[in-house]
CSV table of C-alpha atoms in Angstrom, one decimal:
chain,number,residue,atom,x,y,z
A,1,MET,CA,-6.3,28.8,-10.7
A,2,GLY,CA,-8.0,25.6,-11.8
A,3,THR,CA,-6.7,22.0,-11.6
A,4,GLN,CA,-5.5,22.0,-15.2
A,5,ASP,CA,-3.5,25.2,-14.6
A,6,ALA,CA,-1.9,23.6,-11.5
A,7,ILE,CA,-1.0,20.5,-13.4
A,8,ASN,CA,0.6,22.5,-16.2
A,9,ASN,CA,2.6,24.4,-13.6
A,10,ILE,CA,3.6,21.1,-11.8
A,11,ILE,CA,5.0,19.8,-15.1
A,12,ARG,CA,6.9,23.0,-15.7
A,13,LEU,CA,8.2,23.2,-12.1
A,14,VAL,CA,9.5,19.6,-12.1
A,15,GLY,CA,11.7,20.4,-15.1
A,16,GLY,CA,9.3,19.9,-18.0
A,17,GLU,CA,7.9,16.8,-19.7
A,18,GLY,CA,11.3,15.7,-20.8
A,19,ASN,CA,12.5,15.5,-17.2
A,20,ILE,CA,9.7,13.0,-16.2
A,21,ASN,CA,10.7,9.4,-16.5
A,22,LYS,CA,7.6,8.0,-14.8
A,23,VAL,CA,4.7,9.3,-12.8
A,24,TRP,CA,2.2,7.3,-10.7
A,25,HIS,CA,0.1,7.8,-7.6
A,26,CYS,CA,-0.9,6.2,-4.3
A,27,MET,CA,-3.9,7.2,-2.2
A,28,THR,CA,-2.9,10.8,-1.7
A,29,ARG,CA,0.3,11.5,-3.6
A,30,LEU,CA,1.6,12.0,-7.1
A,31,ARG,CA,4.9,10.2,-7.2
A,32,PHE,CA,7.5,11.1,-9.8
A,33,ASP,CA,10.6,9.3,-11.0
A,34,LEU,CA,12.6,12.2,-12.5
A,35,ILE,CA,15.7,12.2,-14.6
A,36,ASP,CA,17.3,15.2,-12.8
A,37,ASP,CA,16.0,16.1,-9.3
A,38,ASN,CA,17.9,19.4,-9.3
A,39,LYS,CA,15.5,20.9,-11.8
A,40,VAL,CA,12.6,20.7,-9.3
A,41,ASP,CA,11.4,24.0,-7.7
A,42,GLN,CA,9.8,22.6,-4.5
A,43,GLY,CA,9.1,26.0,-3.1
A,44,GLU,CA,6.9,27.1,-6.0
A,45,ILE,CA,5.2,23.7,-6.2
A,46,LYS,CA,4.1,23.9,-2.5
A,47,LYS,CA,2.5,27.3,-3.2
A,48,LEU,CA,0.2,25.9,-5.9
A,49,PRO,CA,-3.6,25.7,-5.0
A,50,GLY,CA,-4.6,22.2,-4.1
A,51,VAL,CA,-1.0,21.1,-3.3
A,52,LEU,CA,-0.7,20.1,0.4
A,53,GLY,CA,3.0,19.5,0.4
A,54,ALA,CA,6.0,18.2,-1.6
A,55,GLN,CA,9.2,16.3,-0.8
A,56,LEU,CA,12.0,14.4,-2.3
A,57,GLN,CA,12.2,11.0,-0.6
A,58,SER,CA,14.0,7.8,-1.6
A,59,ASP,CA,14.7,9.1,-5.1
A,60,GLN,CA,11.0,9.8,-5.6
A,61,PHE,CA,9.6,13.3,-5.8
A,62,GLN,CA,6.2,13.3,-4.1
A,63,ILE,CA,3.5,15.9,-4.3
A,64,ILE,CA,0.7,15.5,-1.7
A,65,ILE,CA,-2.7,16.2,-3.2
A,66,GLY,CA,-5.1,14.4,-0.9
A,67,PRO,CA,-8.3,12.5,-1.8
A,68,LYS,CA,-8.5,14.1,-5.3
A,69,VAL,CA,-5.1,12.7,-6.4
A,70,ASN,CA,-6.7,10.2,-8.9
A,71,SER,CA,-8.4,13.0,-10.9
A,72,TRP,CA,-5.2,15.0,-10.9
A,73,TYR,CA,-3.3,12.0,-12.1
A,74,GLU,CA,-5.8,11.3,-14.9
A,75,GLN,CA,-5.6,15.0,-16.0
A,76,MET,CA,-1.8,14.8,-15.9
A,77,LEU,CA,-1.8,11.7,-18.1
A,78,THR,CA,-3.9,13.5,-20.6
A,79,THR,CA,-1.6,16.5,-20.5
A,80,LEU,CA,1.4,14.3,-21.0
A,81,GLY,CA,-0.3,12.5,-23.9
A,82,GLY,CA,-1.0,9.3,-21.9
A,83,ASP,CA,2.7,8.3,-21.8
A,84,THR,CA,4.6,8.9,-18.6
A,85,ARG,CA,7.8,7.1,-19.6
A,86,THR,CA,10.8,8.3,-21.5
A,87,THR,CA,13.3,6.0,-23.2
A,88,ASP,CA,14.8,3.2,-21.2
A,89,ALA,CA,18.1,5.0,-21.2
A,90,ALA,CA,16.7,8.0,-19.3
A,91,PRO,CA,17.0,6.7,-15.8
A,92,THR,CA,20.7,6.1,-16.1
A,93,GLN,CA,21.3,9.9,-16.2
A,94,LYS,CA,20.1,10.0,-12.6
A,95,GLY,CA,22.4,7.3,-11.4
A,96,ARG,CA,21.9,4.0,-9.8
A,97,LYS,CA,19.1,3.8,-7.2
A,98,SER,CA,19.6,2.3,-3.8
A,99,LEU,CA,17.8,-1.0,-3.0
A,100,VAL,CA,15.6,0.9,-0.5
A,101,SER,CA,14.5,3.4,-3.2
A,102,MET,CA,13.8,0.6,-5.7
A,103,PHE,CA,11.8,-1.3,-3.1
A,104,MET,CA,9.7,1.7,-2.2
A,105,ASP,CA,9.1,2.6,-5.8
A,106,THR,CA,7.9,-0.9,-6.5
A,107,VAL,CA,5.7,-1.3,-3.5
A,108,SER,CA,4.0,2.1,-3.7
A,109,GLY,CA,3.7,1.8,-7.5
A,110,VAL,CA,2.1,-1.7,-7.4
A,111,PHE,CA,-0.3,-1.2,-4.4
A,112,GLY,CA,-1.3,2.4,-4.9
A,113,PRO,CA,-3.7,1.9,-7.9
A,114,ILE,CA,-5.4,-1.2,-6.4
A,115,VAL,CA,-5.9,0.2,-2.8
A,116,PRO,CA,-9.5,1.3,-3.6
A,117,ALA,CA,-10.5,-2.2,-4.6
A,118,ILE,CA,-8.9,-3.9,-1.6
A,119,ALA,CA,-10.1,-1.2,0.8
A,120,GLY,CA,-13.7,-1.4,-0.4
A,121,ALA,CA,-13.7,-5.2,-0.3
A,122,GLY,CA,-12.0,-5.1,3.1
A,123,MET,CA,-14.6,-2.8,4.6
A,124,ILE,CA,-17.5,-5.1,3.3
A,125,LYS,CA,-15.6,-8.1,4.8
A,126,GLY,CA,-15.1,-6.4,8.1
A,127,LEU,CA,-18.7,-5.3,8.4
A,128,LEU,CA,-19.9,-8.8,7.5
A,129,ALA,CA,-17.6,-10.3,10.2
A,130,GLY,CA,-19.1,-7.8,12.7
A,131,LEU,CA,-22.7,-8.7,11.8
A,132,ILE,CA,-21.9,-12.4,12.2
A,133,ALA,CA,-20.2,-11.8,15.5
A,134,LEU,CA,-23.3,-10.0,16.8
A,135,LYS,CA,-25.4,-12.9,15.5
A,136,LEU,CA,-27.5,-10.5,13.4
A,137,VAL,CA,-27.1,-12.7,10.4
A,138,SER,CA,-26.4,-16.5,10.1
A,139,ALA,CA,-23.0,-17.4,8.8
A,140,LYS,CA,-24.6,-20.1,6.6
A,141,SER,CA,-27.4,-17.9,5.1
A,142,ASP,CA,-27.5,-17.3,1.4
A,143,THR,CA,-27.2,-13.5,2.1
A,144,VAL,CA,-23.9,-14.0,3.8
A,145,VAL,CA,-22.6,-16.2,1.0
A,146,VAL,CA,-23.4,-13.6,-1.6
A,147,ILE,CA,-22.0,-10.7,0.4
A,148,ASP,CA,-18.9,-12.7,1.2
A,149,LEU,CA,-18.2,-13.5,-2.4
A,150,ILE,CA,-18.4,-9.8,-3.2
A,151,ALA,CA,-15.9,-9.1,-0.4
A,152,SER,CA,-13.6,-12.0,-0.8
A,153,GLY,CA,-13.4,-12.1,-4.6
A,154,VAL,CA,-10.8,-9.2,-4.7
A,155,PHE,CA,-8.5,-11.0,-2.1
A,156,TYR,CA,-8.9,-14.5,-3.7
A,157,PHE,CA,-8.0,-13.2,-7.1
A,158,LEU,CA,-5.5,-10.6,-5.8
A,159,PRO,CA,-2.7,-12.0,-8.0
A,160,PHE,CA,-4.5,-10.8,-11.1
A,161,PHE,CA,-4.8,-7.2,-9.7
A,162,LEU,CA,-1.1,-7.3,-8.7
A,163,ALA,CA,0.0,-8.7,-12.0
A,164,VAL,CA,-1.5,-5.9,-14.0
A,165,SER,CA,-0.3,-3.2,-11.7
A,166,ALA,CA,3.2,-4.6,-11.5
A,167,ALA,CA,3.3,-4.9,-15.3
A,168,LYS,CA,2.8,-1.1,-15.5
A,169,ILE,CA,5.7,-0.6,-13.0
A,170,PHE,CA,8.1,-3.0,-14.7
A,171,LYS,CA,7.1,-1.8,-18.2
A,172,THR,CA,6.0,-5.1,-19.6
A,173,ASN,CA,2.9,-6.5,-21.3
A,174,GLU,CA,-0.1,-6.4,-18.9
A,175,TYR,CA,-1.9,-9.3,-20.5
A,176,LEU,CA,1.2,-11.6,-20.5
A,177,ALA,CA,1.5,-10.7,-16.8
A,178,ALA,CA,-2.1,-11.6,-16.2
A,179,ALA,CA,-1.5,-14.9,-18.1
A,180,VAL,CA,1.3,-15.7,-15.7
A,181,ALA,CA,-1.0,-15.0,-12.7
A,182,ALA,CA,-3.6,-17.3,-14.3
A,183,CYS,CA,-1.0,-20.1,-14.3
A,184,LEU,CA,-0.5,-19.6,-10.6
A,185,MET,CA,-4.3,-19.5,-10.0
A,186,TYR,CA,-5.2,-22.5,-12.2
A,187,PRO,CA,-7.7,-24.8,-10.5
A,188,SER,CA,-5.5,-27.9,-10.9
A,189,LEU,CA,-2.7,-26.4,-8.9
A,190,ILE,CA,-5.0,-24.9,-6.2
A,191,GLU,CA,-7.0,-28.1,-5.8
A,192,ALA,CA,-3.8,-30.1,-5.4
A,193,ALA,CA,-2.6,-27.6,-2.8
A,194,LYS,CA,-5.9,-27.8,-0.8
A,195,ALA,CA,-5.7,-31.6,-0.9
A,196,LEU,CA,-2.1,-31.5,0.4
A,197,ALA,CA,-3.1,-29.2,3.2
A,198,ALA,CA,-6.0,-31.6,4.1
A,199,HIS,CA,-3.4,-34.4,4.3
A,200,GLN,CA,-5.2,-36.5,1.8
A,201,PRO,CA,-3.3,-39.7,0.8
A,202,GLU,CA,-3.6,-39.0,-2.9
A,203,ALA,CA,-2.3,-35.4,-2.6
A,204,VAL,CA,0.9,-34.6,-4.5
A,205,THR,CA,3.8,-32.4,-3.4
A,206,ALA,CA,4.8,-31.5,-6.9
A,207,PHE,CA,3.9,-32.0,-10.5
A,208,TRP,CA,6.7,-33.2,-12.7
A,209,LEU,CA,7.3,-31.6,-16.1
A,210,LEU,CA,8.9,-34.1,-18.5
A,211,ASN,CA,9.6,-36.3,-15.5
A,212,ALA,CA,12.5,-34.0,-14.7
A,213,ILE,CA,11.4,-30.5,-13.6
A,214,PRO,CA,9.4,-30.3,-10.3
A,215,VAL,CA,6.5,-27.8,-10.1
A,216,SER,CA,5.9,-27.3,-6.4
A,217,VAL,CA,2.3,-27.4,-5.3
A,218,PHE,CA,1.2,-24.2,-3.5
A,219,ASN,CA,-2.1,-22.3,-3.2
A,220,TYR,CA,-1.3,-18.9,-4.7
A,221,SER,CA,-4.7,-17.4,-4.2
A,222,ALA,CA,-4.5,-14.1,-2.2
A,223,SER,CA,-0.7,-14.3,-2.4
A,224,VAL,CA,1.4,-11.1,-2.9
A,225,ILE,CA,5.1,-11.6,-3.2
A,226,PRO,CA,5.2,-14.5,-5.7
A,227,VAL,CA,3.2,-12.7,-8.4
A,228,ILE,CA,5.2,-9.4,-8.1
A,229,PHE,CA,8.5,-11.2,-8.5
A,230,SER,CA,7.2,-13.3,-11.3
A,231,VAL,CA,6.1,-10.3,-13.2
A,232,LEU,CA,9.5,-8.7,-12.6
A,233,ALA,CA,11.2,-11.8,-14.1
A,234,LEU,CA,8.7,-11.7,-16.9
A,235,SER,CA,9.7,-8.2,-17.8
A,236,TYR,CA,13.3,-9.3,-18.3
A,237,ILE,CA,12.4,-12.5,-20.2
A,238,HIS,CA,10.2,-10.5,-22.5
A,239,ARG,CA,12.9,-8.0,-23.3
A,240,TRP,CA,15.5,-10.8,-23.9
A,241,VAL,CA,13.2,-12.8,-26.1
A,242,ASP,CA,12.2,-9.8,-28.1
A,243,SER,CA,15.9,-8.8,-28.6
A,244,ILE,CA,16.9,-12.2,-30.1
A,245,MET,CA,13.7,-12.9,-32.1
A,246,PRO,CA,13.9,-12.1,-35.8
A,247,ASP,CA,11.4,-9.3,-36.8
A,248,VAL,CA,9.4,-11.5,-39.0
A,249,LEU,CA,8.7,-13.9,-36.1
A,250,LYS,CA,8.1,-11.4,-33.3
A,251,THR,CA,4.4,-11.1,-33.6
A,252,VAL,CA,3.7,-14.8,-32.9
A,253,PHE,CA,6.7,-16.3,-31.2
A,254,THR,CA,7.8,-13.5,-28.9
A,255,PRO,CA,4.7,-13.7,-26.7
A,256,THR,CA,4.6,-17.5,-27.1
A,257,LEU,CA,8.2,-18.0,-25.8
A,258,THR,CA,7.8,-15.2,-23.2
A,259,LEU,CA,4.7,-16.8,-21.7
A,260,PHE,CA,6.2,-20.3,-21.6
A,261,LEU,CA,9.5,-19.2,-20.0
A,262,GLY,CA,7.8,-16.7,-17.7
A,263,ALA,CA,5.2,-19.1,-16.5
A,264,LEU,CA,7.8,-21.9,-16.0
A,265,ALA,CA,10.0,-19.6,-14.0
A,266,ALA,CA,7.1,-18.6,-11.9
A,267,LEU,CA,5.9,-22.1,-11.2
A,268,VAL,CA,9.3,-23.8,-10.7
A,269,VAL,CA,11.5,-21.1,-9.0
A,270,ILE,CA,10.0,-17.7,-8.3
A,271,GLY,CA,6.6,-18.7,-7.0
A,272,PRO,CA,7.9,-21.1,-4.3
A,273,ILE,CA,10.6,-18.7,-3.3
A,274,GLY,CA,8.0,-15.9,-3.1
A,275,ILE,CA,5.8,-18.1,-0.9
A,276,TYR,CA,8.6,-18.8,1.5
A,277,LEU,CA,9.7,-15.1,1.5
A,278,GLY,CA,6.2,-14.0,2.3
A,279,LYS,CA,5.9,-16.5,5.1
A,280,GLY,CA,9.3,-15.3,6.4
A,281,LEU,CA,8.1,-11.7,6.6
A,282,ALA,CA,5.0,-12.8,8.4
A,283,LEU,CA,7.0,-15.0,10.8
A,284,PHE,CA,9.3,-12.0,11.5
A,285,ILE,CA,6.3,-9.9,12.6
A,286,GLU,CA,5.0,-12.9,14.5
A,287,GLY,CA,8.4,-13.3,16.2
A,288,LEU,CA,8.2,-9.7,17.3
A,289,PHE,CA,4.8,-10.4,18.8
A,290,SER,CA,6.1,-13.6,20.4
A,291,VAL,CA,8.7,-11.6,22.3
A,292,SER,CA,6.1,-9.2,23.6
A,293,SER,CA,2.9,-8.1,22.0
A,294,SER,CA,3.1,-4.8,23.8
A,295,PHE,CA,6.7,-4.3,22.6
A,296,ALA,CA,5.6,-5.0,19.0
A,297,GLY,CA,2.9,-2.4,19.4
A,298,LEU,CA,5.3,0.2,20.8
A,299,VAL,CA,7.6,-0.3,17.8
A,300,VAL,CA,5.0,-0.4,15.0
A,301,GLY,CA,3.0,2.4,16.5
A,302,ALA,CA,6.1,4.6,16.9
A,303,ILE,CA,7.4,4.1,13.3
A,304,ARG,CA,4.0,4.5,11.6
A,305,PRO,CA,3.7,8.3,11.6
A,306,VAL,CA,7.3,8.7,10.4
A,307,ALA,CA,6.7,6.0,7.7
A,308,ILE,CA,3.7,8.0,6.4
A,309,LEU,CA,5.7,11.2,6.5
A,310,THR,CA,8.5,9.7,4.4
A,311,GLY,CA,6.1,7.8,2.1
A,312,MET,CA,7.4,4.4,3.3
A,313,HIS,CA,4.2,3.3,4.9
A,314,HIS,CA,3.3,1.0,1.9
A,315,ALA,CA,6.1,-1.3,3.0
A,316,MET,CA,3.7,-2.8,5.6
A,317,THR,CA,1.0,-3.6,3.1
A,318,PRO,CA,2.5,-6.9,1.8
A,319,ILE,CA,3.0,-8.1,5.4
A,320,ALA,CA,-0.6,-7.3,6.3
A,321,LEU,CA,-1.9,-9.0,3.2
A,322,GLN,CA,0.3,-12.1,3.8
A,323,ASN,CA,-1.2,-12.3,7.3
A,324,PHE,CA,-4.7,-12.3,5.9
A,325,SER,CA,-3.7,-15.0,3.4
A,326,ASP,CA,-1.9,-17.2,5.9
A,327,ARG,CA,-3.9,-16.7,9.1
A,328,GLY,CA,-7.2,-15.1,8.1
A,329,TYR,CA,-6.4,-12.0,10.2
A,330,ASP,CA,-3.8,-9.3,10.8
A,331,MET,CA,-2.5,-7.4,13.8
A,332,LEU,CA,-0.7,-4.6,12.0
A,333,MET,CA,-3.7,-2.8,10.5
A,334,PRO,CA,-5.2,-2.1,13.9
A,335,MET,CA,-2.0,-0.3,14.8
A,336,MET,CA,-2.1,1.7,11.6
A,337,PHE,CA,-5.6,2.7,12.8
A,338,MET,CA,-4.3,3.9,16.1
A,339,ALA,CA,-1.6,6.0,14.4
A,340,ASN,CA,-4.2,7.7,12.2
A,341,MET,CA,-6.3,8.5,15.3
A,342,ALA,CA,-3.3,9.9,17.2
A,343,ILE,CA,-2.5,12.1,14.2
A,344,ALA,CA,-6.1,13.3,14.2
A,345,GLY,CA,-6.0,14.1,17.9
A,346,SER,CA,-2.9,16.2,17.7
A,347,THR,CA,-4.3,18.1,14.7
A,348,PHE,CA,-7.5,18.9,16.6
A,349,ALA,CA,-5.4,20.2,19.5
A,350,ILE,CA,-3.6,22.5,17.1
A,351,TRP,CA,-7.0,23.6,15.8
A,352,ARG,CA,-8.1,24.4,19.3
A,353,LEU,CA,-4.9,26.4,20.1
A,354,SER,CA,-4.9,28.3,16.8
A,355,LYS,CA,-6.0,31.9,16.9
A,356,ASN,CA,-5.7,32.7,13.2
A,357,ARG,CA,-9.1,32.1,11.4
A,358,GLN,CA,-7.6,30.8,8.2
A,359,ASP,CA,-5.2,28.5,10.0
A,360,ARG,CA,-8.1,27.1,12.1
A,361,THR,CA,-10.1,26.3,8.9
A,362,VAL,CA,-7.2,24.5,7.3
A,363,THR,CA,-6.4,22.6,10.5
A,364,LEU,CA,-9.9,21.6,11.1
A,365,SER,CA,-10.2,20.2,7.6
A,366,ALA,CA,-6.9,18.3,8.0
A,367,GLY,CA,-8.1,16.9,11.4
A,368,ILE,CA,-11.3,15.6,9.9
A,369,SER,CA,-9.4,14.1,7.0
A,370,ALA,CA,-7.1,12.3,9.4
A,371,LEU,CA,-10.1,11.0,11.3
A,372,LEU,CA,-11.4,9.6,8.0
A,373,GLY,CA,-8.1,7.8,7.3
A,374,ILE,CA,-6.3,10.4,5.1
A,375,THR,CA,-3.4,11.7,7.3
A,376,GLU,CA,-1.2,13.5,4.8
A,377,PRO,CA,-3.0,16.9,5.0
A,378,ALA,CA,-2.6,16.8,8.8
A,379,LEU,CA,1.1,15.6,8.7
A,380,PHE,CA,2.3,17.9,6.0
A,381,GLY,CA,0.0,20.8,6.5
A,382,VAL,CA,0.0,21.0,10.3
A,383,LEU,CA,2.2,18.6,12.3
A,384,THR,CA,5.4,19.3,10.3
A,385,ARG,CA,5.0,23.0,11.4
A,386,TYR,CA,4.6,21.9,15.1
A,387,LYS,CA,7.3,19.4,15.8
A,388,LYS,CA,6.2,18.9,19.4
A,389,ALA,CA,2.7,18.0,18.1
A,390,PHE,CA,4.2,15.4,15.9
A,391,ILE,CA,6.1,14.0,18.8
A,392,ALA,CA,2.9,13.9,20.8
A,393,ALA,CA,1.1,12.1,18.0
A,394,THR,CA,4.0,9.5,17.8
A,395,ILE,CA,3.9,8.9,21.6
A,396,ALA,CA,0.1,8.4,21.5
A,397,SER,CA,0.3,6.2,18.5
A,398,SER,CA,2.9,4.0,20.2
A,399,LEU,CA,1.1,3.7,23.5
A,400,ALA,CA,-2.3,3.0,21.9
A,401,SER,CA,-0.8,0.4,19.6
A,402,ALA,CA,0.9,-1.3,22.6
A,403,PHE,CA,-2.4,-1.3,24.4
A,404,ILE,CA,-4.4,-3.0,21.6
A,405,ALA,CA,-1.5,-5.4,20.9
A,406,PHE,CA,-1.6,-6.5,24.6
A,407,PHE,CA,-5.2,-7.5,24.2
A,408,GLY,CA,-4.7,-9.2,20.9
A,409,VAL,CA,-6.8,-6.9,18.8
A,410,ARG,CA,-6.9,-8.2,15.2
A,411,LEU,CA,-8.7,-7.5,11.9
A,412,TYR,CA,-10.2,-10.0,9.5
A,413,GLY,CA,-10.2,-7.9,6.3
A,414,TYR,CA,-8.1,-5.1,4.7
A,415,ILE,CA,-9.9,-1.7,5.3
A,416,LEU,CA,-8.9,1.9,5.4
A,417,SER,CA,-7.9,3.0,8.9
A,418,SER,CA,-10.8,5.4,9.3
A,419,ILE,CA,-13.1,6.1,12.3
A,420,PHE,CA,-15.8,4.5,10.1
A,421,SER,CA,-13.7,1.3,10.3
A,422,LEU,CA,-14.8,0.7,13.9
A,423,PRO,CA,-17.7,-1.6,13.0
A,424,ALA,CA,-15.3,-4.0,11.3
A,425,TYR,CA,-13.9,-4.7,14.8
A,426,ILE,CA,-17.2,-5.7,16.3
A,427,GLY,CA,-16.7,-9.0,18.1
A,428,PRO,CA,-14.5,-10.1,21.0
A,429,TYR,CA,-11.9,-7.3,20.5
A,430,PHE,CA,-14.3,-4.4,19.9
A,431,MET,CA,-14.1,-2.9,23.3
A,432,PHE,CA,-10.3,-3.0,23.3
A,433,ALA,CA,-10.2,-1.4,19.8
A,434,LEU,CA,-12.6,1.3,20.9
A,435,ALA,CA,-10.5,1.9,24.0
A,436,GLY,CA,-7.4,2.2,21.8
A,437,VAL,CA,-9.1,4.8,19.7
A,438,VAL,CA,-10.0,6.8,22.8
A,439,ILE,CA,-6.4,6.5,24.1
A,440,ALA,CA,-4.9,7.6,20.8
A,441,LEU,CA,-7.3,10.6,20.3
A,442,VAL,CA,-7.3,11.8,23.9
A,443,LEU,CA,-3.6,11.3,24.7
A,444,SER,CA,-2.4,13.0,21.5
A,445,PHE,CA,-4.8,15.9,22.1
A,446,VAL,CA,-3.8,16.4,25.7
A,447,LEU,CA,0.0,16.0,25.1
A,448,THR,CA,-0.2,18.4,22.1
A,449,THR,CA,-2.2,20.9,24.2
A,450,ILE,CA,0.4,20.7,27.0
A,451,LEU,CA,3.5,20.9,24.8
A,452,VAL,CA,2.4,23.3,22.1
A,453,GLY,CA,0.2,25.4,24.5
A,454,LYS,CA,3.2,25.9,26.8
A,455,ASP,CA,5.3,27.2,23.9
A,456,GLN,CA,2.6,29.7,22.9
A,457,GLN,CA,2.3,30.9,26.5
A,458,ASP,CA,6.1,31.3,26.8
A,459,ALA,CA,6.0,33.3,23.5
């Protein structure tokens, strides 16, 4: 059975094209918002070639594909005629979603498509930081300047990427969303914010619109939450303006009024609130670290495997990106790295213990995939079948994360949590990061061997 046949079967087994309200994807999963979840045949979907697993989580139906998910998604769009949305009334048949479900839909939907861009740029940024730390290149050389602009461009202009991605999720015009992001990124605003940060006497705290409406001065470059909420507001403004505008005026005046009101709302209300909310999330994590770095590592490391399993791991992405924006570094992504290595270690232990040749082939492939930063094949294909192995991976992830947190391991650019990410840690924390990887791999391997191996002997 080829990929196209599998996709045709997926559409049929989720209840047909008419049951699909929306479909999108993250790094490894096809994610569906379905009108009636009861029409899904999960058992048959799991049997399809190329499908690594399937689950209903937080009102999303998720099908785990792995690294090939983007090509599957593109073929699915073609099969569905390029439109994955039914009428606006369709979702009401399913009932009202919980706030958690709506949050997860939004975060996974917005960040999933742009992860390749920020991961690629983050890897370049991390490697460059390592080369500078080793004094292999001068931080002031032209070569570093050029490479840094390649790596930093994505993060500096992140609001544009988020605006377009969020517009698709909120079902509004992508170009109007980009226009709102452009207002937040306009040089006059950014220069005023930089002057304010530098405590220059002539700096302003706000621009005044018509001498009555204050436009707070903030630097929105690399920001996350302000633009997402601004596009959400834009989607409602656009629908409202379109509903009251006479048909003869819609072509010209609907986008005009929508952009004016949307940009004004972003600059005056939503943007500043988003900035403070983002800083609040970062302060919460910082507060956890201020209580005890090791305790913070224990908590984050313990919940990470479960978060990946339930598809809620994207919830940490805005916090990590906010840390990069505010501090220039992040402490969470190294812990995500430890979790992936722990999952890989447990999977390799299962591979070593397995006697069935076919199981060994599948398990080895899943272990290598986890080592490269894609953990879904290991979690869904292996560790869910061996509960004690999953527990072993969670313990190793928690302890390894606590270890690196104690020594203050941090990262200076967003990268995939792969074994190939190690060069990005080159610098003062490299030995601790390397030791953390060894702890995660070895401890999970040994614990899984003891726990699962004992069960096999008893059997």
